[in-house]
């Protein structure tokens, strides 16, 4: 049913444009970065958007060749979307990781297809949970520095954030649990 409605809207706008147009806006204010993309492909319009907050990179510790990065991502678009990859100039390889039980041990595991983020939902990458793994560090992020991270979404596209580096990155304060 929903699909029918979308198609009929698309038919109305078909006359206006039958190729691909894309309007992208990106802005950062008070530690929150918003990226919004409006795409019109053959008259089918999508509006995607992400709001990124609480981003941080954990400072490289000792001789550890790896570290992690965190960000809270809210899908403010109208469509379900997916975080498909992340990148950093500081690392040879970047993976999206989750945590899962292996026997009685909590282990990291790669999410090769990334993380789905439904419209209106929030994905938290945070210490102790899902995270961005920075592997084979080529520069070692140090406390107090800023490190640029690039996130790529299936629909919202690519967005870069300047994440503060910290020895003690904090999890985003949850609205739902009181400690
Ligand atoms: Cu990891």
Short mmCIF file of N, CA and C and ligand atoms in Angstrom, two decimals:
data_model
loop_
_atom_site.label_atom_id
_atom_site.label_comp_id
_atom_site.label_asym_id
_atom_site.label_seq_id
_atom_site.Cartn_x
_atom_site.Cartn_y
_atom_site.Cartn_z
N UNK A 1 0.85 -1.21 0.00
CA UNK A 1 0.00 0.00 0.00
C UNK A 1 0.88 1.25 0.00
N UNK A 2 1.83 1.24 0.89
CA UNK A 2 2.75 2.37 0.99
C UNK A 2 3.48 2.58 -0.33
N UNK A 3 3.87 1.48 -0.93
CA UNK A 3 4.61 1.54 -2.18
C UNK A 3 3.78 2.22 -3.29
N UNK A 4 2.49 1.90 -3.30
CA UNK A 4 1.59 2.50 -4.29
C UNK A 4 1.55 4.01 -4.15
N UNK A 5 1.49 4.47 -2.92
CA UNK A 5 1.45 5.92 -2.67
C UNK A 5 2.73 6.58 -3.18
N UNK A 6 3.83 5.96 -2.88
CA UNK A 6 5.12 6.51 -3.32
C UNK A 6 5.17 6.59 -4.84
N UNK A 7 4.72 5.52 -5.46
CA UNK A 7 4.76 5.49 -6.93
C UNK A 7 3.88 6.56 -7.55
N UNK A 8 2.72 6.80 -6.96
CA UNK A 8 1.85 7.80 -7.55
C UNK A 8 2.43 9.21 -7.38
N UNK A 9 3.10 9.44 -6.26
CA UNK A 9 3.79 10.72 -6.07
C UNK A 9 4.91 10.87 -7.11
N UNK A 10 5.59 9.77 -7.33
CA UNK A 10 6.68 9.79 -8.30
C UNK A 10 6.15 10.14 -9.68
N UNK A 11 5.00 9.60 -10.02
CA UNK A 11 4.42 9.87 -11.33
C UNK A 11 4.11 11.35 -11.50
N UNK A 12 3.66 11.98 -10.42
CA UNK A 12 3.34 13.41 -10.47
C UNK A 12 4.58 14.26 -10.75
N UNK A 13 5.70 13.82 -10.16
CA UNK A 13 6.90 14.65 -10.31
C UNK A 13 7.74 14.26 -11.53
N UNK A 14 7.31 13.24 -12.23
CA UNK A 14 8.09 12.72 -13.35
C UNK A 14 8.32 13.76 -14.44
N UNK A 15 7.31 14.55 -14.66
CA UNK A 15 7.40 15.56 -15.72
C UNK A 15 8.52 16.56 -15.43
N UNK A 16 8.73 16.82 -14.13
CA UNK A 16 9.68 17.87 -13.75
C UNK A 16 11.13 17.45 -13.99
N UNK A 17 11.39 16.17 -13.79
CA UNK A 17 12.79 15.76 -13.84
C UNK A 17 12.92 14.28 -14.11
N UNK A 18 13.65 13.90 -15.12
CA UNK A 18 13.78 12.47 -15.38
C UNK A 18 15.23 12.01 -15.34
N UNK A 19 16.08 12.80 -14.72
CA UNK A 19 17.45 12.35 -14.50
C UNK A 19 17.75 12.44 -13.02
N UNK A 20 18.98 12.25 -12.66
CA UNK A 20 19.33 12.26 -11.24
C UNK A 20 19.78 13.65 -10.78
N UNK A 21 19.14 14.15 -9.76
CA UNK A 21 19.63 15.37 -9.14
C UNK A 21 19.82 15.10 -7.66
N UNK A 22 20.80 15.74 -7.09
CA UNK A 22 21.08 15.50 -5.68
C UNK A 22 21.44 16.83 -5.02
N UNK A 23 20.78 17.09 -3.89
CA UNK A 23 21.10 18.29 -3.13
C UNK A 23 21.56 17.83 -1.75
N UNK A 24 22.78 18.22 -1.42
CA UNK A 24 23.34 17.76 -0.15
C UNK A 24 23.70 18.95 0.72
N UNK A 25 23.34 18.88 1.98
CA UNK A 25 23.77 19.93 2.89
C UNK A 25 24.40 19.30 4.13
N UNK A 26 25.39 20.00 4.65
CA UNK A 26 26.13 19.47 5.80
C UNK A 26 26.47 20.63 6.71
N UNK A 27 26.13 20.52 7.98
CA UNK A 27 26.55 21.58 8.91
C UNK A 27 26.82 21.05 10.30
N UNK A 28 27.71 21.73 10.99
CA UNK A 28 28.09 21.33 12.34
C UNK A 28 27.86 22.49 13.29
N UNK A 29 27.22 22.17 14.40
CA UNK A 29 26.94 23.21 15.38
C UNK A 29 26.95 22.57 16.77
N UNK A 30 27.74 23.08 17.65
CA UNK A 30 27.77 22.59 19.02
C UNK A 30 28.03 21.10 19.15
N UNK A 31 28.96 20.57 18.34
CA UNK A 31 29.30 19.15 18.46
C UNK A 31 28.30 18.21 17.82
N UNK A 32 27.35 18.76 17.07
CA UNK A 32 26.38 17.94 16.36
C UNK A 32 26.51 18.24 14.87
N UNK A 33 26.72 17.20 14.08
CA UNK A 33 26.84 17.37 12.63
C UNK A 33 25.61 16.78 11.96
N UNK A 34 25.03 17.56 11.05
CA UNK A 34 23.87 17.07 10.32
C UNK A 34 24.19 17.00 8.85
N UNK A 35 23.85 15.90 8.22
CA UNK A 35 23.97 15.79 6.77
C UNK A 35 22.60 15.43 6.23
N UNK A 36 22.16 16.16 5.23
CA UNK A 36 20.87 15.87 4.63
C UNK A 36 21.02 15.83 3.12
N UNK A 37 20.45 14.81 2.51
CA UNK A 37 20.57 14.63 1.07
C UNK A 37 19.19 14.43 0.47
N UNK A 38 18.88 15.24 -0.51
CA UNK A 38 17.64 15.04 -1.25
C UNK A 38 18.01 14.57 -2.64
N UNK A 39 17.50 13.42 -3.00
CA UNK A 39 17.84 12.84 -4.30
C UNK A 39 16.57 12.64 -5.11
N UNK A 40 16.68 12.90 -6.38
CA UNK A 40 15.55 12.71 -7.29
C UNK A 40 16.09 11.93 -8.49
N UNK A 41 15.74 10.64 -8.53
CA UNK A 41 16.20 9.80 -9.63
C UNK A 41 14.98 9.37 -10.43
N UNK A 42 14.96 9.79 -11.67
CA UNK A 42 13.83 9.48 -12.54
C UNK A 42 12.50 9.78 -11.86
N UNK A 43 12.46 10.89 -11.19
CA UNK A 43 11.20 11.32 -10.58
C UNK A 43 10.90 10.70 -9.24
N UNK A 44 11.75 9.79 -8.76
CA UNK A 44 11.54 9.19 -7.44
C UNK A 44 12.40 9.95 -6.44
N UNK A 45 11.71 10.60 -5.50
CA UNK A 45 12.43 11.43 -4.55
C UNK A 45 12.70 10.69 -3.25
N UNK A 46 13.93 10.82 -2.75
CA UNK A 46 14.20 10.32 -1.41
C UNK A 46 14.82 11.46 -0.62
N UNK A 47 14.55 11.44 0.65
CA UNK A 47 15.12 12.45 1.52
C UNK A 47 15.77 11.71 2.67
N UNK A 48 17.09 11.79 2.75
CA UNK A 48 17.78 11.07 3.81
C UNK A 48 18.56 12.06 4.63
N UNK A 49 18.77 11.70 5.87
CA UNK A 49 19.53 12.60 6.73
C UNK A 49 20.00 11.90 7.98
N UNK A 50 21.14 12.35 8.47
CA UNK A 50 21.72 11.79 9.68
C UNK A 50 22.17 12.92 10.59
N UNK A 51 21.95 12.72 11.87
CA UNK A 51 22.43 13.67 12.87
C UNK A 51 23.47 12.93 13.71
N UNK A 52 24.69 13.45 13.70
CA UNK A 52 25.80 12.77 14.38
C UNK A 52 26.19 13.57 15.62
N UNK A 53 26.30 12.88 16.75
CA UNK A 53 26.70 13.56 17.99
C UNK A 53 27.57 12.63 18.83
N UNK A 54 28.08 13.14 19.94
CA UNK A 54 28.90 12.35 20.87
C UNK A 54 30.00 11.60 20.15
N UNK A 55 30.69 12.27 19.22
CA UNK A 55 31.75 11.54 18.54
C UNK A 55 33.10 11.73 19.22
N UNK A 56 33.86 10.64 19.22
CA UNK A 56 35.16 10.65 19.89
C UNK A 56 36.03 9.51 19.37
N UNK A 57 37.33 9.73 19.45
CA UNK A 57 38.31 8.69 19.14
C UNK A 57 39.07 8.40 20.44
N UNK A 58 39.24 7.13 20.72
CA UNK A 58 40.03 6.79 21.91
C UNK A 58 41.52 6.96 21.58
N UNK A 59 42.24 7.62 22.47
CA UNK A 59 43.68 7.83 22.27
C UNK A 59 44.38 6.48 22.15
N UNK A 60 45.40 6.42 21.28
CA UNK A 60 46.18 5.18 21.12
C UNK A 60 46.92 4.90 22.43
N UNK A 61 46.84 3.66 22.88
CA UNK A 61 47.45 3.30 24.16
C UNK A 61 48.71 2.47 23.95
N UNK A 62 49.80 2.84 24.63
CA UNK A 62 51.03 2.06 24.59
C UNK A 62 51.45 1.71 23.17
N UNK A 63 51.71 0.42 22.94
CA UNK A 63 52.12 -0.04 21.61
C UNK A 63 50.94 -0.61 20.82
N UNK A 64 49.75 -0.48 21.36
CA UNK A 64 48.57 -1.06 20.69
C UNK A 64 48.41 -0.49 19.28
N UNK A 65 48.42 -1.36 18.24
CA UNK A 65 48.33 -0.86 16.87
C UNK A 65 46.92 -0.41 16.49
N UNK A 66 45.95 -0.64 17.38
CA UNK A 66 44.55 -0.34 17.06
C UNK A 66 43.94 0.58 18.10
N UNK A 67 42.89 1.28 17.69
CA UNK A 67 42.06 1.97 18.68
C UNK A 67 40.63 2.00 18.14
N UNK A 68 39.76 2.71 18.81
CA UNK A 68 38.36 2.69 18.41
C UNK A 68 37.80 4.10 18.36
N UNK A 69 36.71 4.25 17.63
CA UNK A 69 36.01 5.53 17.54
C UNK A 69 34.53 5.29 17.80
N UNK A 70 33.88 6.34 18.28
CA UNK A 70 32.49 6.22 18.70
C UNK A 70 31.68 7.40 18.16
N UNK A 71 30.41 7.15 17.92
CA UNK A 71 29.53 8.23 17.47
C UNK A 71 28.08 7.78 17.68
N UNK A 72 27.23 8.73 17.98
CA UNK A 72 25.80 8.45 18.06
C UNK A 72 25.15 9.00 16.79
N UNK A 73 24.40 8.16 16.10
CA UNK A 73 23.85 8.51 14.80
C UNK A 73 22.33 8.38 14.83
N UNK A 74 21.67 9.49 14.58
CA UNK A 74 20.20 9.46 14.51
C UNK A 74 19.77 9.62 13.06
N UNK A 75 18.92 8.72 12.61
CA UNK A 75 18.38 8.82 11.25
C UNK A 75 17.22 9.80 11.26
N UNK A 76 17.47 11.00 10.74
CA UNK A 76 16.43 12.04 10.72
C UNK A 76 15.79 12.12 9.34
N UNK A 77 16.10 11.15 8.48
CA UNK A 77 15.51 11.13 7.15
C UNK A 77 14.18 10.40 7.15
N UNK A 78 13.60 10.27 5.99
CA UNK A 78 12.31 9.62 5.86
C UNK A 78 12.45 8.14 5.53
N UNK A 79 13.65 7.72 5.16
CA UNK A 79 13.88 6.33 4.74
C UNK A 79 14.83 5.61 5.69
N UNK A 80 14.66 4.30 5.75
CA UNK A 80 15.64 3.48 6.46
C UNK A 80 16.96 3.62 5.74
N UNK A 81 18.04 3.54 6.49
CA UNK A 81 19.35 3.73 5.88
C UNK A 81 20.32 2.76 6.55
N UNK A 82 21.57 2.85 6.19
CA UNK A 82 22.57 1.92 6.71
C UNK A 82 23.93 2.60 6.76
N UNK A 83 24.62 2.45 7.88
CA UNK A 83 26.02 2.86 7.94
C UNK A 83 26.80 1.73 7.31
N UNK A 84 27.40 1.98 6.13
CA UNK A 84 28.06 0.89 5.42
C UNK A 84 29.56 0.82 5.69
N UNK A 85 30.19 1.97 5.95
CA UNK A 85 31.63 1.92 6.21
C UNK A 85 32.09 3.19 6.90
N UNK A 86 33.31 3.12 7.42
CA UNK A 86 33.94 4.28 8.03
C UNK A 86 35.39 4.29 7.57
N UNK A 87 35.98 5.48 7.60
CA UNK A 87 37.37 5.61 7.17
C UNK A 87 38.08 6.65 8.03
N UNK A 88 39.40 6.49 8.13
CA UNK A 88 40.22 7.45 8.86
C UNK A 88 41.61 7.44 8.23
N UNK A 89 42.16 8.65 8.00
CA UNK A 89 43.52 8.75 7.47
C UNK A 89 44.54 8.15 8.44
N UNK A 90 44.12 8.01 9.69
CA UNK A 90 45.05 7.58 10.74
C UNK A 90 45.28 6.08 10.77
N UNK A 91 44.49 5.32 10.01
CA UNK A 91 44.55 3.86 10.13
C UNK A 91 44.63 3.19 8.76
N UNK A 92 45.36 2.05 8.72
CA UNK A 92 45.48 1.31 7.48
C UNK A 92 44.15 0.67 7.10
N UNK A 93 43.37 0.32 8.11
CA UNK A 93 42.12 -0.39 7.87
C UNK A 93 41.10 0.02 8.92
N UNK A 94 39.87 0.21 8.49
CA UNK A 94 38.81 0.58 9.42
C UNK A 94 37.64 -0.40 9.26
N UNK A 95 37.18 -0.94 10.37
CA UNK A 95 36.05 -1.88 10.33
C UNK A 95 34.96 -1.44 11.28
N UNK A 96 33.74 -1.87 10.98
CA UNK A 96 32.63 -1.66 11.91
C UNK A 96 32.51 -2.93 12.75
N UNK A 97 32.55 -2.76 14.06
CA UNK A 97 32.55 -3.91 14.96
C UNK A 97 31.36 -3.93 15.89
N UNK A 98 30.95 -5.15 16.23
CA UNK A 98 29.96 -5.33 17.29
C UNK A 98 30.61 -6.18 18.37
N UNK A 99 29.93 -6.35 19.48
CA UNK A 99 30.43 -7.22 20.56
C UNK A 99 29.49 -8.41 20.65
N UNK A 100 30.08 -9.61 20.76
CA UNK A 100 29.20 -10.75 21.01
C UNK A 100 29.87 -11.79 21.87
N UNK A 101 29.04 -12.62 22.49
CA UNK A 101 29.56 -13.64 23.40
C UNK A 101 30.14 -14.79 22.60
N UNK A 102 31.37 -15.21 23.01
CA UNK A 102 31.99 -16.39 22.44
C UNK A 102 32.28 -17.27 23.65
N UNK A 103 31.40 -18.26 23.88
CA UNK A 103 31.47 -19.00 25.14
C UNK A 103 31.11 -18.05 26.26
N UNK A 104 32.02 -17.86 27.22
CA UNK A 104 31.71 -16.91 28.29
C UNK A 104 32.51 -15.62 28.14
N UNK A 105 33.13 -15.46 26.96
CA UNK A 105 33.91 -14.24 26.73
C UNK A 105 33.22 -13.29 25.76
N UNK A 106 33.33 -12.01 26.03
CA UNK A 106 32.80 -11.00 25.13
C UNK A 106 33.88 -10.73 24.08
N UNK A 107 33.54 -10.93 22.80
CA UNK A 107 34.51 -10.74 21.73
C UNK A 107 34.02 -9.70 20.72
N UNK A 108 34.99 -9.09 20.02
CA UNK A 108 34.62 -8.17 18.95
C UNK A 108 34.40 -8.98 17.68
N UNK A 109 33.45 -8.54 16.87
CA UNK A 109 33.21 -9.21 15.59
C UNK A 109 32.89 -8.16 14.54
N UNK A 110 33.44 -8.38 13.34
CA UNK A 110 33.20 -7.41 12.27
C UNK A 110 31.76 -7.51 11.78
N UNK A 111 31.19 -6.37 11.41
CA UNK A 111 29.86 -6.30 10.78
C UNK A 111 30.11 -5.93 9.32
N UNK A 112 30.34 -6.92 8.43
CA UNK A 112 30.73 -6.59 7.05
C UNK A 112 29.65 -5.80 6.30
N UNK A 113 28.40 -5.94 6.73
CA UNK A 113 27.34 -5.19 6.04
C UNK A 113 26.96 -3.93 6.79
N UNK A 114 27.69 -3.62 7.83
CA UNK A 114 27.45 -2.40 8.55
C UNK A 114 26.25 -2.50 9.48
N UNK A 115 25.71 -1.32 9.84
CA UNK A 115 24.60 -1.26 10.79
C UNK A 115 23.40 -0.60 10.13
N UNK A 116 22.27 -1.30 10.16
CA UNK A 116 21.03 -0.70 9.66
C UNK A 116 20.55 0.35 10.66
N UNK A 117 20.04 1.46 10.15
CA UNK A 117 19.45 2.49 11.02
C UNK A 117 18.11 2.87 10.40
N UNK A 118 17.03 2.42 11.04
CA UNK A 118 15.71 2.72 10.50
C UNK A 118 15.37 4.19 10.67
N UNK A 119 14.47 4.66 9.83
CA UNK A 119 14.03 6.06 9.93
C UNK A 119 13.58 6.34 11.36
N UNK A 120 14.10 7.42 11.91
CA UNK A 120 13.71 7.82 13.26
C UNK A 120 14.49 7.15 14.37
N UNK A 121 15.28 6.13 14.02
CA UNK A 121 16.00 5.41 15.06
C UNK A 121 17.43 5.93 15.25
N UNK A 122 18.02 5.56 16.37
CA UNK A 122 19.36 6.02 16.72
C UNK A 122 20.28 4.83 16.92
N UNK A 123 21.45 4.92 16.33
CA UNK A 123 22.49 3.90 16.51
C UNK A 123 23.57 4.51 17.39
N UNK A 124 23.87 3.83 18.49
CA UNK A 124 24.94 4.32 19.35
C UNK A 124 26.16 3.44 19.21
N UNK A 125 27.26 4.03 18.76
CA UNK A 125 28.54 3.34 18.78
C UNK A 125 29.25 3.91 20.00
N UNK A 126 29.50 3.06 21.00
CA UNK A 126 29.99 3.58 22.27
C UNK A 126 30.92 2.60 22.95
N UNK A 127 31.72 3.10 23.91
CA UNK A 127 32.64 2.21 24.62
C UNK A 127 31.89 1.01 25.20
N UNK A 128 32.43 -0.19 24.98
CA UNK A 128 31.81 -1.41 25.49
C UNK A 128 30.75 -2.00 24.58
N UNK A 129 30.43 -1.30 23.51
CA UNK A 129 29.39 -1.78 22.60
C UNK A 129 29.86 -1.73 21.16
N UNK A 130 28.93 -1.55 20.24
CA UNK A 130 29.29 -1.40 18.83
C UNK A 130 30.27 -0.25 18.69
N UNK A 131 31.23 -0.40 17.78
CA UNK A 131 32.24 0.66 17.63
C UNK A 131 32.87 0.65 16.25
N UNK A 132 33.61 1.70 15.97
CA UNK A 132 34.41 1.78 14.75
C UNK A 132 35.82 1.38 15.15
N UNK A 133 36.36 0.34 14.48
CA UNK A 133 37.69 -0.16 14.83
C UNK A 133 38.72 0.45 13.89
N UNK A 134 39.67 1.17 14.45
CA UNK A 134 40.76 1.77 13.66
C UNK A 134 41.96 0.85 13.81
N UNK A 135 42.34 0.19 12.71
CA UNK A 135 43.34 -0.88 12.78
C UNK A 135 44.61 -0.52 12.01
N UNK A 136 45.74 -0.85 12.59
CA UNK A 136 47.01 -0.56 11.94
C UNK A 136 47.23 0.95 11.88
N UNK A 137 47.27 1.57 13.05
CA UNK A 137 47.38 3.04 13.12
C UNK A 137 48.64 3.53 12.40
N UNK A 138 48.46 4.50 11.54
CA UNK A 138 49.60 5.09 10.82
C UNK A 138 49.99 6.42 11.48
N UNK A 139 49.02 7.06 12.14
CA UNK A 139 49.35 8.13 13.07
C UNK A 139 48.63 7.78 14.35
N UNK A 140 49.23 8.13 15.49
CA UNK A 140 48.67 7.69 16.76
C UNK A 140 47.90 8.84 17.41
N UNK A 141 46.57 8.75 17.39
CA UNK A 141 45.78 9.83 17.97
C UNK A 141 46.12 10.01 19.45
N UNK A 142 46.41 11.26 19.85
CA UNK A 142 46.79 11.53 21.23
C UNK A 142 45.73 12.42 21.89
N UNK A 143 45.59 12.22 23.18
CA UNK A 143 44.63 12.98 23.98
C UNK A 143 44.70 14.47 23.67
N UNK A 144 43.58 15.09 23.42
CA UNK A 144 43.53 16.52 23.16
C UNK A 144 43.56 16.88 21.68
N UNK A 145 43.96 15.93 20.83
CA UNK A 145 43.97 16.19 19.39
C UNK A 145 42.57 16.03 18.81
N UNK A 146 42.47 16.30 17.51
CA UNK A 146 41.22 16.07 16.79
C UNK A 146 41.54 15.15 15.62
N UNK A 147 40.68 14.20 15.36
CA UNK A 147 40.90 13.26 14.26
C UNK A 147 39.68 13.24 13.35
N UNK A 148 39.94 13.37 12.05
CA UNK A 148 38.81 13.36 11.11
C UNK A 148 38.41 11.93 10.77
N UNK A 149 37.12 11.68 10.89
CA UNK A 149 36.54 10.38 10.52
C UNK A 149 35.56 10.61 9.39
N UNK A 150 35.48 9.66 8.47
CA UNK A 150 34.51 9.75 7.39
C UNK A 150 33.57 8.56 7.47
N UNK A 151 32.28 8.86 7.48
CA UNK A 151 31.27 7.80 7.55
C UNK A 151 30.51 7.77 6.23
N UNK A 152 30.23 6.57 5.75
CA UNK A 152 29.48 6.45 4.50
C UNK A 152 28.18 5.70 4.76
N UNK A 153 27.08 6.36 4.36
CA UNK A 153 25.76 5.76 4.49
C UNK A 153 25.25 5.36 3.11
N UNK A 154 24.42 4.33 3.08
CA UNK A 154 23.87 3.85 1.82
C UNK A 154 23.10 4.96 1.10
N UNK A 155 22.27 5.70 1.82
CA UNK A 155 21.46 6.73 1.17
C UNK A 155 21.91 8.14 1.50
N UNK A 156 22.26 8.40 2.73
CA UNK A 156 22.62 9.78 3.12
C UNK A 156 23.99 10.17 2.59
N UNK A 157 24.76 9.21 2.07
CA UNK A 157 26.05 9.53 1.47
C UNK A 157 27.16 9.59 2.50
N UNK A 158 28.15 10.43 2.19
CA UNK A 158 29.37 10.47 2.99
C UNK A 158 29.40 11.74 3.83
N UNK A 159 29.84 11.61 5.07
CA UNK A 159 29.97 12.78 5.92
C UNK A 159 31.25 12.65 6.74
N UNK A 160 31.95 13.80 6.89
CA UNK A 160 33.18 13.81 7.68
C UNK A 160 32.93 14.54 8.99
N UNK A 161 33.49 14.00 10.06
CA UNK A 161 33.38 14.65 11.36
C UNK A 161 34.76 14.78 11.98
N UNK A 162 34.97 15.88 12.71
CA UNK A 162 36.22 16.08 13.42
C UNK A 162 36.01 15.65 14.86
N UNK A 163 36.52 14.47 15.17
CA UNK A 163 36.25 13.90 16.48
C UNK A 163 37.37 14.22 17.45
N UNK A 164 37.03 14.67 18.65
CA UNK A 164 38.06 14.89 19.66
C UNK A 164 38.66 13.57 20.13
N UNK A 165 39.97 13.57 20.38
CA UNK A 165 40.65 12.37 20.86
C UNK A 165 40.73 12.44 22.38
N UNK A 166 40.37 11.32 23.02
CA UNK A 166 40.34 11.32 24.48
C UNK A 166 40.84 9.98 25.03
N UNK A 167 41.51 10.03 26.19
CA UNK A 167 41.89 8.79 26.87
C UNK A 167 40.67 8.10 27.46
N UNK A 168 39.65 8.89 27.72
CA UNK A 168 38.46 8.37 28.40
C UNK A 168 37.19 8.81 27.69
N UNK A 169 36.99 8.35 26.43
CA UNK A 169 35.76 8.75 25.75
C UNK A 169 34.55 8.18 26.48
N UNK A 170 33.54 8.98 26.63
CA UNK A 170 32.37 8.57 27.39
C UNK A 170 31.27 8.08 26.48
N UNK A 171 30.46 7.19 27.00
CA UNK A 171 29.25 6.79 26.29
C UNK A 171 28.29 7.96 26.33
N UNK A 172 27.47 8.09 25.29
CA UNK A 172 26.45 9.12 25.28
C UNK A 172 25.52 8.86 26.46
N UNK A 173 25.11 9.93 27.12
CA UNK A 173 24.17 9.78 28.23
C UNK A 173 22.86 9.25 27.69
N UNK A 174 22.39 8.17 28.26
CA UNK A 174 21.13 7.59 27.78
C UNK A 174 19.95 8.31 28.40
N UNK A 175 18.93 8.51 27.58
CA UNK A 175 17.73 9.18 28.09
C UNK A 175 16.84 8.21 28.85
N UNK A 176 17.12 6.92 28.69
CA UNK A 176 16.16 5.93 29.18
C UNK A 176 16.56 5.23 30.46
N UNK A 177 17.84 5.34 30.83
CA UNK A 177 18.23 4.66 32.05
C UNK A 177 18.84 5.64 33.04
N UNK A 178 18.49 5.50 34.28
CA UNK A 178 19.10 6.32 35.31
C UNK A 178 20.13 5.49 36.04
N UNK A 179 21.32 6.06 36.26
CA UNK A 179 22.34 5.29 36.96
C UNK A 179 22.42 5.73 38.40
CU1 LIG B 1 36.78 -3.74 17.54
#
